[in-house]
């Protein structure tokens, strides 16, 4: 059947024999590693029994397809040197393809939890979805998606150590409270070498946190506060009000210049009542 006619039937569920060389990898494939022995075993099965389940692709243009699901089957067929492969050609958008690839991989138990986390992040970005909407689409709880996404805060060296050591997702979550990547990497290596359980790993992290020095006091903000001239101006105003309340006729004249604040304070040596009484006594003395 001509390729144009083949594309016209994409809206139906049909299986087509497609040249392997025309199939592009899925840029949203959540799985980052493929076991070579597993691919070899699958290739042996396909050689003996044929491809029992077609892959799924979408048309990119008239000459190329993009893989949606079936990465392992495609690799096995290429390893066998097959030139064509059976495929379902689906009419989906790029975002839909990313979501289908994620769901297809979630149905396999060997998907690494870090790959799963990256798949969630890509789906949220590419499909412009909330965590709640994604959870409803793939049959997961929102909390499980949120817990997976938290693991993406770990730096690449820590993630690589988690992959190679075989530590579980709960071991990985136990590393998150550690503030430095070097500490997380050290803890992950110690968990793996000592074959610690999750509870023992959490205890290790707690002991490492307890050994960290206390952070220095936030002096910078205090210094910035002290350097604010308005604090001193207000303090002078408060003192003037206290002196006036005590009976002293104190006055302050404050002028805000371009480069400085000019403050003139006048404080009598004696309260106003005492001054008036002294003046009266002096007049009586002279008159007497």
Short mmCIF file of N, CA and C in Angstrom, two decimals, residues 105-266:
data_model
loop_
_atom_site.label_atom_id
_atom_site.label_comp_id
_atom_site.label_asym_id
_atom_site.label_seq_id
_atom_site.Cartn_x
_atom_site.Cartn_y
_atom_site.Cartn_z
N UNK A 105 5.99 2.01 30.15
CA UNK A 105 7.12 1.61 30.98
C UNK A 105 6.72 1.38 32.43
N UNK A 106 5.71 2.12 32.91
CA UNK A 106 5.25 1.92 34.28
C UNK A 106 4.65 0.53 34.47
N UNK A 107 4.19 -0.07 33.41
CA UNK A 107 3.59 -1.39 33.50
C UNK A 107 4.64 -2.49 33.64
N UNK A 108 5.89 -2.12 33.54
CA UNK A 108 6.98 -3.09 33.71
C UNK A 108 7.63 -2.85 35.06
N UNK A 109 7.85 -3.91 35.82
CA UNK A 109 8.33 -3.79 37.19
C UNK A 109 9.80 -3.36 37.28
N UNK A 110 10.57 -3.53 36.21
CA UNK A 110 12.01 -3.25 36.29
C UNK A 110 12.38 -1.81 35.99
N UNK A 111 11.39 -0.93 35.83
CA UNK A 111 11.69 0.48 35.59
C UNK A 111 12.28 1.09 36.85
N UNK A 112 13.46 1.69 36.74
CA UNK A 112 14.13 2.27 37.91
C UNK A 112 13.34 3.48 38.42
N UNK A 113 13.31 3.65 39.72
CA UNK A 113 12.51 4.73 40.29
C UNK A 113 13.01 6.11 39.86
N UNK A 114 14.31 6.26 39.56
CA UNK A 114 14.81 7.55 39.08
C UNK A 114 14.34 7.81 37.64
N UNK A 115 14.29 6.75 36.82
CA UNK A 115 13.74 6.89 35.48
C UNK A 115 12.26 7.25 35.56
N UNK A 116 11.57 6.64 36.51
CA UNK A 116 10.16 6.94 36.70
C UNK A 116 9.98 8.41 37.09
N UNK A 117 10.83 8.90 37.98
CA UNK A 117 10.75 10.30 38.40
C UNK A 117 10.98 11.24 37.23
N UNK A 118 11.99 10.94 36.40
CA UNK A 118 12.26 11.78 35.24
C UNK A 118 11.11 11.72 34.24
N UNK A 119 10.49 10.55 34.13
CA UNK A 119 9.33 10.43 33.26
C UNK A 119 8.17 11.28 33.73
N UNK A 120 7.95 11.32 35.03
CA UNK A 120 6.89 12.18 35.58
C UNK A 120 7.18 13.64 35.29
N UNK A 121 8.43 14.05 35.51
CA UNK A 121 8.80 15.45 35.29
C UNK A 121 8.59 15.84 33.83
N UNK A 122 8.99 14.95 32.91
CA UNK A 122 8.84 15.23 31.48
C UNK A 122 7.36 15.31 31.10
N UNK A 123 6.54 14.41 31.65
CA UNK A 123 5.11 14.42 31.33
C UNK A 123 4.45 15.69 31.84
N UNK A 124 4.81 16.12 33.04
CA UNK A 124 4.23 17.34 33.60
C UNK A 124 4.58 18.55 32.75
N UNK A 125 5.81 18.57 32.23
CA UNK A 125 6.26 19.70 31.41
C UNK A 125 5.66 19.65 30.02
N UNK A 126 5.78 18.49 29.36
CA UNK A 126 5.37 18.38 27.96
C UNK A 126 3.85 18.43 27.80
N UNK A 127 3.14 17.87 28.77
CA UNK A 127 1.68 17.82 28.67
C UNK A 127 1.00 18.96 29.41
N UNK A 128 1.80 19.82 30.07
CA UNK A 128 1.26 20.95 30.83
C UNK A 128 0.17 20.48 31.79
N UNK A 129 0.51 19.45 32.58
CA UNK A 129 -0.46 18.86 33.49
C UNK A 129 -0.06 19.14 34.93
N UNK A 130 -1.02 19.09 35.84
CA UNK A 130 -0.75 19.14 37.26
C UNK A 130 -0.44 17.73 37.74
N UNK A 131 0.12 17.63 38.93
CA UNK A 131 0.39 16.31 39.50
C UNK A 131 -0.90 15.53 39.69
N UNK A 132 -1.95 16.21 40.09
CA UNK A 132 -3.24 15.54 40.30
C UNK A 132 -3.77 14.97 38.99
N UNK A 133 -3.68 15.75 37.91
CA UNK A 133 -4.18 15.29 36.62
C UNK A 133 -3.36 14.12 36.09
N UNK A 134 -2.04 14.21 36.26
CA UNK A 134 -1.18 13.11 35.82
C UNK A 134 -1.47 11.84 36.60
N UNK A 135 -1.67 11.98 37.90
CA UNK A 135 -1.98 10.82 38.74
C UNK A 135 -3.25 10.13 38.27
N UNK A 136 -4.25 10.92 37.91
CA UNK A 136 -5.51 10.35 37.45
C UNK A 136 -5.35 9.65 36.10
N UNK A 137 -4.47 10.17 35.23
CA UNK A 137 -4.29 9.59 33.90
C UNK A 137 -3.54 8.27 33.95
N UNK A 138 -2.59 8.12 34.86
CA UNK A 138 -1.73 6.93 34.85
C UNK A 138 -2.05 5.96 35.99
N UNK A 139 -3.06 6.28 36.80
CA UNK A 139 -3.44 5.36 37.85
C UNK A 139 -2.49 5.33 39.03
N UNK A 140 -1.89 6.45 39.35
CA UNK A 140 -1.00 6.57 40.50
C UNK A 140 -1.59 7.60 41.46
N UNK A 141 -1.13 7.59 42.71
CA UNK A 141 -1.56 8.61 43.66
C UNK A 141 -0.69 9.86 43.49
N UNK A 142 -1.27 11.01 43.82
CA UNK A 142 -0.51 12.26 43.70
C UNK A 142 0.68 12.26 44.64
N UNK A 143 0.54 11.66 45.83
CA UNK A 143 1.64 11.64 46.79
C UNK A 143 2.80 10.80 46.29
N UNK A 144 2.51 9.69 45.60
CA UNK A 144 3.60 8.85 45.08
C UNK A 144 4.37 9.59 43.99
N UNK A 145 3.66 10.35 43.16
CA UNK A 145 4.33 11.15 42.14
C UNK A 145 5.18 12.23 42.78
N UNK A 146 4.64 12.91 43.80
CA UNK A 146 5.39 13.96 44.49
C UNK A 146 6.65 13.40 45.14
N UNK A 147 6.55 12.22 45.75
CA UNK A 147 7.72 11.60 46.39
C UNK A 147 8.79 11.26 45.36
N UNK A 148 8.36 10.78 44.19
CA UNK A 148 9.33 10.48 43.14
C UNK A 148 10.02 11.76 42.66
N UNK A 149 9.25 12.82 42.46
CA UNK A 149 9.81 14.07 41.95
C UNK A 149 10.83 14.67 42.91
N UNK A 150 10.66 14.44 44.22
CA UNK A 150 11.62 14.96 45.20
C UNK A 150 13.01 14.38 44.97
N UNK A 151 13.08 13.18 44.42
CA UNK A 151 14.37 12.52 44.20
C UNK A 151 15.19 13.24 43.14
N UNK A 152 14.55 14.02 42.29
CA UNK A 152 15.28 14.75 41.25
C UNK A 152 16.12 15.88 41.82
N UNK A 153 15.98 16.16 43.12
CA UNK A 153 16.84 17.16 43.77
C UNK A 153 18.25 16.61 44.00
N UNK A 154 18.40 15.30 43.94
CA UNK A 154 19.72 14.69 44.14
C UNK A 154 20.60 14.96 42.93
N UNK A 155 21.88 15.25 43.16
CA UNK A 155 22.80 15.54 42.08
C UNK A 155 23.13 14.28 41.27
N UNK A 156 23.57 14.44 40.01
CA UNK A 156 23.86 13.28 39.16
C UNK A 156 24.82 12.25 39.76
N UNK A 157 25.91 12.65 40.43
CA UNK A 157 26.79 11.61 41.01
C UNK A 157 26.07 10.76 42.05
N UNK A 158 25.17 11.37 42.82
CA UNK A 158 24.42 10.62 43.83
C UNK A 158 23.45 9.67 43.13
N UNK A 159 22.78 10.15 42.09
CA UNK A 159 21.85 9.29 41.34
C UNK A 159 22.58 8.11 40.71
N UNK A 160 23.77 8.35 40.19
CA UNK A 160 24.54 7.27 39.59
C UNK A 160 24.92 6.23 40.64
N UNK A 161 25.28 6.70 41.83
CA UNK A 161 25.60 5.77 42.92
C UNK A 161 24.38 4.94 43.31
N UNK A 162 23.22 5.56 43.31
CA UNK A 162 21.99 4.84 43.63
C UNK A 162 21.70 3.77 42.58
N UNK A 163 21.94 4.08 41.32
CA UNK A 163 21.68 3.13 40.26
C UNK A 163 22.62 1.93 40.34
N UNK A 164 23.90 2.20 40.52
CA UNK A 164 24.89 1.12 40.50
C UNK A 164 24.88 0.27 41.77
N UNK A 165 24.46 0.86 42.88
CA UNK A 165 24.49 0.14 44.15
C UNK A 165 23.25 -0.71 44.39
N UNK A 166 22.18 -0.41 43.67
CA UNK A 166 20.95 -1.15 43.87
C UNK A 166 20.16 -0.72 45.09
N UNK A 167 20.46 0.45 45.65
CA UNK A 167 19.71 0.95 46.80
C UNK A 167 18.27 1.27 46.39
N UNK A 168 17.35 1.12 47.32
CA UNK A 168 15.94 1.29 47.02
C UNK A 168 15.54 2.76 47.02
N UNK A 169 14.31 2.99 46.59
CA UNK A 169 13.78 4.36 46.60
C UNK A 169 13.74 4.93 48.00
N UNK A 170 13.41 4.13 48.99
CA UNK A 170 13.36 4.62 50.38
C UNK A 170 14.76 4.97 50.87
N UNK A 171 15.78 4.23 50.45
CA UNK A 171 17.15 4.63 50.76
C UNK A 171 17.45 6.00 50.16
N UNK A 172 17.01 6.19 48.91
CA UNK A 172 17.26 7.47 48.23
C UNK A 172 16.58 8.62 48.96
N UNK A 173 15.34 8.41 49.38
CA UNK A 173 14.62 9.48 50.10
C UNK A 173 15.29 9.81 51.42
N UNK A 174 15.92 8.83 52.03
CA UNK A 174 16.60 9.07 53.31
C UNK A 174 17.77 10.03 53.16
N UNK A 175 18.31 10.15 51.94
CA UNK A 175 19.46 11.03 51.70
C UNK A 175 19.08 12.50 51.60
N UNK A 176 17.82 12.79 51.33
CA UNK A 176 17.40 14.16 51.02
C UNK A 176 17.67 15.17 52.13
N UNK A 177 17.57 14.82 53.42
CA UNK A 177 17.83 15.84 54.45
C UNK A 177 19.27 16.32 54.49
N UNK A 178 20.22 15.56 53.95
CA UNK A 178 21.63 15.97 53.98
C UNK A 178 21.81 17.18 53.06
N UNK A 179 22.47 18.25 53.55
CA UNK A 179 22.50 19.52 52.80
C UNK A 179 23.49 19.57 51.65
N UNK A 180 24.48 18.64 51.61
CA UNK A 180 25.51 18.70 50.60
C UNK A 180 25.54 17.42 49.78
N UNK A 181 25.85 17.57 48.49
CA UNK A 181 25.92 16.41 47.61
C UNK A 181 27.01 15.44 48.06
N UNK A 182 28.13 15.97 48.55
CA UNK A 182 29.22 15.11 49.01
C UNK A 182 28.77 14.24 50.19
N UNK A 183 27.98 14.80 51.09
CA UNK A 183 27.48 14.03 52.22
C UNK A 183 26.48 12.96 51.74
N UNK A 184 25.64 13.32 50.80
CA UNK A 184 24.68 12.36 50.26
C UNK A 184 25.40 11.20 49.58
N UNK A 185 26.45 11.52 48.82
CA UNK A 185 27.20 10.49 48.13
C UNK A 185 27.91 9.58 49.12
N UNK A 186 28.48 10.16 50.17
CA UNK A 186 29.15 9.37 51.20
C UNK A 186 28.15 8.45 51.90
N UNK A 187 26.99 8.97 52.23
CA UNK A 187 25.98 8.16 52.90
C UNK A 187 25.50 7.02 52.01
N UNK A 188 25.29 7.31 50.72
CA UNK A 188 24.84 6.27 49.79
C UNK A 188 25.86 5.15 49.69
N UNK A 189 27.13 5.51 49.61
CA UNK A 189 28.17 4.49 49.51
C UNK A 189 28.26 3.65 50.78
N UNK A 190 28.12 4.30 51.93
CA UNK A 190 28.17 3.56 53.19
C UNK A 190 26.96 2.63 53.33
N UNK A 191 25.78 3.11 52.89
CA UNK A 191 24.60 2.25 52.92
C UNK A 191 24.80 0.99 52.08
N UNK A 192 25.39 1.20 50.88
CA UNK A 192 25.59 0.07 49.98
C UNK A 192 26.66 -0.89 50.49
N UNK A 193 27.79 -0.33 50.94
CA UNK A 193 28.89 -1.17 51.40
C UNK A 193 28.53 -1.97 52.64
N UNK A 194 27.79 -1.34 53.55
CA UNK A 194 27.42 -2.02 54.80
C UNK A 194 26.09 -2.75 54.70
N UNK A 195 25.46 -2.68 53.50
CA UNK A 195 24.17 -3.35 53.28
C UNK A 195 23.15 -2.97 54.35
N UNK A 196 23.03 -1.67 54.57
CA UNK A 196 22.13 -1.17 55.60
C UNK A 196 20.68 -1.27 55.15
N UNK A 197 19.80 -1.55 56.10
CA UNK A 197 18.37 -1.49 55.83
C UNK A 197 17.96 -0.02 55.73
N UNK A 198 16.72 0.21 55.34
CA UNK A 198 16.25 1.59 55.24
C UNK A 198 16.30 2.26 56.60
N UNK A 199 15.87 1.57 57.64
CA UNK A 199 15.88 2.15 58.99
C UNK A 199 17.31 2.45 59.43
N UNK A 200 18.23 1.54 59.15
CA UNK A 200 19.63 1.79 59.50
C UNK A 200 20.21 2.94 58.69
N UNK A 201 19.80 3.05 57.43
CA UNK A 201 20.25 4.17 56.61
C UNK A 201 19.73 5.50 57.14
N UNK A 202 18.49 5.52 57.59
CA UNK A 202 17.94 6.75 58.18
C UNK A 202 18.68 7.12 59.45
N UNK A 203 19.07 6.12 60.24
CA UNK A 203 19.85 6.38 61.45
C UNK A 203 21.23 6.94 61.10
N UNK A 204 21.83 6.42 60.03
CA UNK A 204 23.13 6.93 59.58
C UNK A 204 23.01 8.40 59.19
N UNK A 205 21.99 8.74 58.43
CA UNK A 205 21.80 10.13 58.01
C UNK A 205 21.57 11.03 59.22
N UNK A 206 20.79 10.54 60.19
CA UNK A 206 20.54 11.34 61.41
C UNK A 206 21.83 11.60 62.16
N UNK A 207 22.71 10.60 62.25
CA UNK A 207 23.99 10.79 62.95
C UNK A 207 24.89 11.77 62.19
N UNK A 208 24.85 11.73 60.87
CA UNK A 208 25.64 12.67 60.07
C UNK A 208 25.13 14.09 60.23
N UNK A 209 23.82 14.25 60.31
CA UNK A 209 23.25 15.58 60.52
C UNK A 209 23.62 16.13 61.90
N UNK A 210 23.60 15.25 62.90
CA UNK A 210 23.93 15.68 64.26
C UNK A 210 25.39 16.11 64.38
N UNK A 211 26.27 15.55 63.53
CA UNK A 211 27.69 15.88 63.59
C UNK A 211 28.03 17.15 62.84
N UNK A 212 27.09 17.70 62.10
CA UNK A 212 27.37 18.92 61.34
C UNK A 212 27.49 20.11 62.28
N UNK A 213 28.42 21.05 62.03
CA UNK A 213 28.52 22.25 62.87
C UNK A 213 27.28 23.13 62.71
N UNK A 214 26.96 23.84 63.79
CA UNK A 214 25.82 24.74 63.73
C UNK A 214 26.11 25.89 62.78
N UNK A 215 25.14 26.36 62.05
CA UNK A 215 25.38 27.48 61.13
C UNK A 215 25.68 28.75 61.91
N UNK A 216 26.54 29.61 61.38
CA UNK A 216 26.85 30.87 62.08
C UNK A 216 25.62 31.75 62.17
N UNK A 217 25.57 32.59 63.21
CA UNK A 217 24.42 33.50 63.33
C UNK A 217 24.34 34.45 62.14
N UNK A 218 23.15 34.86 61.85
CA UNK A 218 22.92 35.74 60.69
C UNK A 218 23.34 37.16 61.05
N UNK A 219 24.66 37.41 61.02
CA UNK A 219 25.17 38.71 61.41
C UNK A 219 24.96 39.77 60.34
N UNK A 220 24.91 39.34 59.10
CA UNK A 220 24.82 40.32 58.02
C UNK A 220 23.55 41.16 58.14
N UNK A 221 22.44 40.52 58.46
CA UNK A 221 21.19 41.26 58.55
C UNK A 221 21.22 42.21 59.75
N UNK A 222 21.89 41.78 60.84
CA UNK A 222 22.00 42.64 62.02
C UNK A 222 22.83 43.87 61.71
N UNK A 223 23.96 43.64 61.01
CA UNK A 223 24.82 44.76 60.65
C UNK A 223 24.09 45.73 59.73
N UNK A 224 23.35 45.18 58.78
CA UNK A 224 22.59 46.05 57.87
C UNK A 224 21.56 46.86 58.64
N UNK A 225 20.98 46.26 59.67
CA UNK A 225 19.99 46.95 60.47
C UNK A 225 20.63 48.08 61.26
N UNK A 226 21.82 47.81 61.82
CA UNK A 226 22.50 48.82 62.63
C UNK A 226 22.93 50.00 61.76
N UNK A 227 23.27 49.76 60.52
CA UNK A 227 23.73 50.83 59.64
C UNK A 227 22.60 51.70 59.10
N UNK A 228 21.38 51.39 59.43
CA UNK A 228 20.24 52.18 58.97
C UNK A 228 20.11 53.41 59.87
N UNK A 229 20.35 54.62 59.31
CA UNK A 229 20.35 55.85 60.11
C UNK A 229 18.98 56.15 60.71
N UNK A 230 17.92 55.60 60.10
CA UNK A 230 16.58 55.91 60.60
C UNK A 230 16.37 55.38 62.02
N UNK A 231 17.05 54.30 62.36
CA UNK A 231 16.94 53.78 63.73
C UNK A 231 17.43 54.81 64.75
N UNK A 232 18.54 55.47 64.42
CA UNK A 232 19.09 56.46 65.35
C UNK A 232 18.22 57.70 65.42
N UNK A 233 17.69 58.12 64.29
CA UNK A 233 16.80 59.29 64.28
C UNK A 233 15.57 59.02 65.13
N UNK A 234 14.99 57.85 64.97
CA UNK A 234 13.82 57.50 65.77
C UNK A 234 14.15 57.40 67.25
N UNK A 235 15.37 56.89 67.53
CA UNK A 235 15.79 56.78 68.93
C UNK A 235 15.90 58.17 69.56
N UNK A 236 16.44 59.14 68.79
CA UNK A 236 16.55 60.51 69.30
C UNK A 236 15.17 61.10 69.54
N UNK A 237 14.24 60.86 68.65
CA UNK A 237 12.87 61.35 68.83
C UNK A 237 12.26 60.77 70.11
N UNK A 238 12.50 59.47 70.35
CA UNK A 238 11.97 58.84 71.56
C UNK A 238 12.55 59.49 72.81
N UNK A 239 13.86 59.79 72.78
CA UNK A 239 14.50 60.42 73.95
C UNK A 239 13.90 61.80 74.19
N UNK A 240 13.68 62.57 73.13
CA UNK A 240 13.10 63.90 73.27
C UNK A 240 11.71 63.80 73.90
N UNK A 241 10.90 62.83 73.44
CA UNK A 241 9.56 62.68 74.03
C UNK A 241 9.64 62.30 75.50
N UNK A 242 10.59 61.46 75.88
CA UNK A 242 10.76 61.08 77.29
C UNK A 242 11.17 62.29 78.12
N UNK A 243 12.04 63.12 77.60
CA UNK A 243 12.47 64.33 78.33
C UNK A 243 11.29 65.29 78.50
N UNK A 244 10.47 65.43 77.46
CA UNK A 244 9.31 66.31 77.56
C UNK A 244 8.30 65.78 78.57
N UNK A 245 8.15 64.45 78.61
CA UNK A 245 7.24 63.87 79.59
C UNK A 245 7.74 64.09 81.01
N UNK A 246 9.06 64.20 81.16
CA UNK A 246 9.64 64.42 82.48
C UNK A 246 9.63 65.89 82.88
N UNK A 247 9.19 66.79 81.99
CA UNK A 247 9.10 68.20 82.34
C UNK A 247 10.15 69.07 81.70
N UNK A 248 11.10 68.48 80.99
CA UNK A 248 12.13 69.27 80.32
C UNK A 248 11.59 69.73 78.95
N UNK A 249 11.77 71.00 78.68
CA UNK A 249 11.28 71.55 77.42
C UNK A 249 12.34 71.31 76.33
N UNK A 250 12.58 70.03 76.04
CA UNK A 250 13.58 69.66 75.04
C UNK A 250 12.98 69.79 73.65
N UNK A 251 13.84 70.14 72.70
CA UNK A 251 13.40 70.29 71.32
C UNK A 251 14.46 69.68 70.40
N UNK A 252 13.99 69.17 69.26
CA UNK A 252 14.90 68.61 68.25
C UNK A 252 14.49 69.11 66.89
N UNK A 253 15.45 69.60 66.15
CA UNK A 253 15.22 70.05 64.79
C UNK A 253 15.98 69.12 63.84
N UNK A 254 15.24 68.39 63.00
CA UNK A 254 15.84 67.38 62.13
C UNK A 254 15.69 67.83 60.68
N UNK A 255 16.82 67.90 59.97
CA UNK A 255 16.83 68.30 58.57
C UNK A 255 17.48 67.19 57.75
N UNK A 256 16.75 66.73 56.75
CA UNK A 256 17.24 65.65 55.88
C UNK A 256 17.97 66.25 54.69
N UNK A 257 19.31 66.20 54.72
CA UNK A 257 20.13 66.72 53.62
C UNK A 257 20.34 65.60 52.59
N UNK A 258 20.97 65.94 51.47
CA UNK A 258 21.20 64.94 50.41
C UNK A 258 22.14 63.83 50.89
N UNK A 259 23.21 64.21 51.57
CA UNK A 259 24.23 63.23 51.94
C UNK A 259 24.21 62.88 53.42
N UNK A 260 23.41 63.60 54.23
CA UNK A 260 23.41 63.33 55.67
C UNK A 260 22.14 63.87 56.29
N UNK A 261 21.96 63.54 57.56
CA UNK A 261 20.84 64.06 58.34
C UNK A 261 21.41 64.99 59.41
N UNK A 262 20.87 66.18 59.45
CA UNK A 262 21.34 67.17 60.42
C UNK A 262 20.33 67.26 61.57
N UNK A 263 20.80 67.05 62.81
CA UNK A 263 19.93 67.05 63.98
C UNK A 263 20.47 68.07 65.00
N UNK A 264 19.60 69.02 65.36
CA UNK A 264 19.97 69.99 66.40
C UNK A 264 19.04 69.78 67.59
N UNK A 265 19.61 69.54 68.77
CA UNK A 265 18.84 69.26 69.99
C UNK A 265 19.12 70.36 71.00
N UNK A 266 18.04 70.95 71.56
CA UNK A 266 18.18 71.97 72.60
C UNK A 266 17.54 71.43 73.88
#
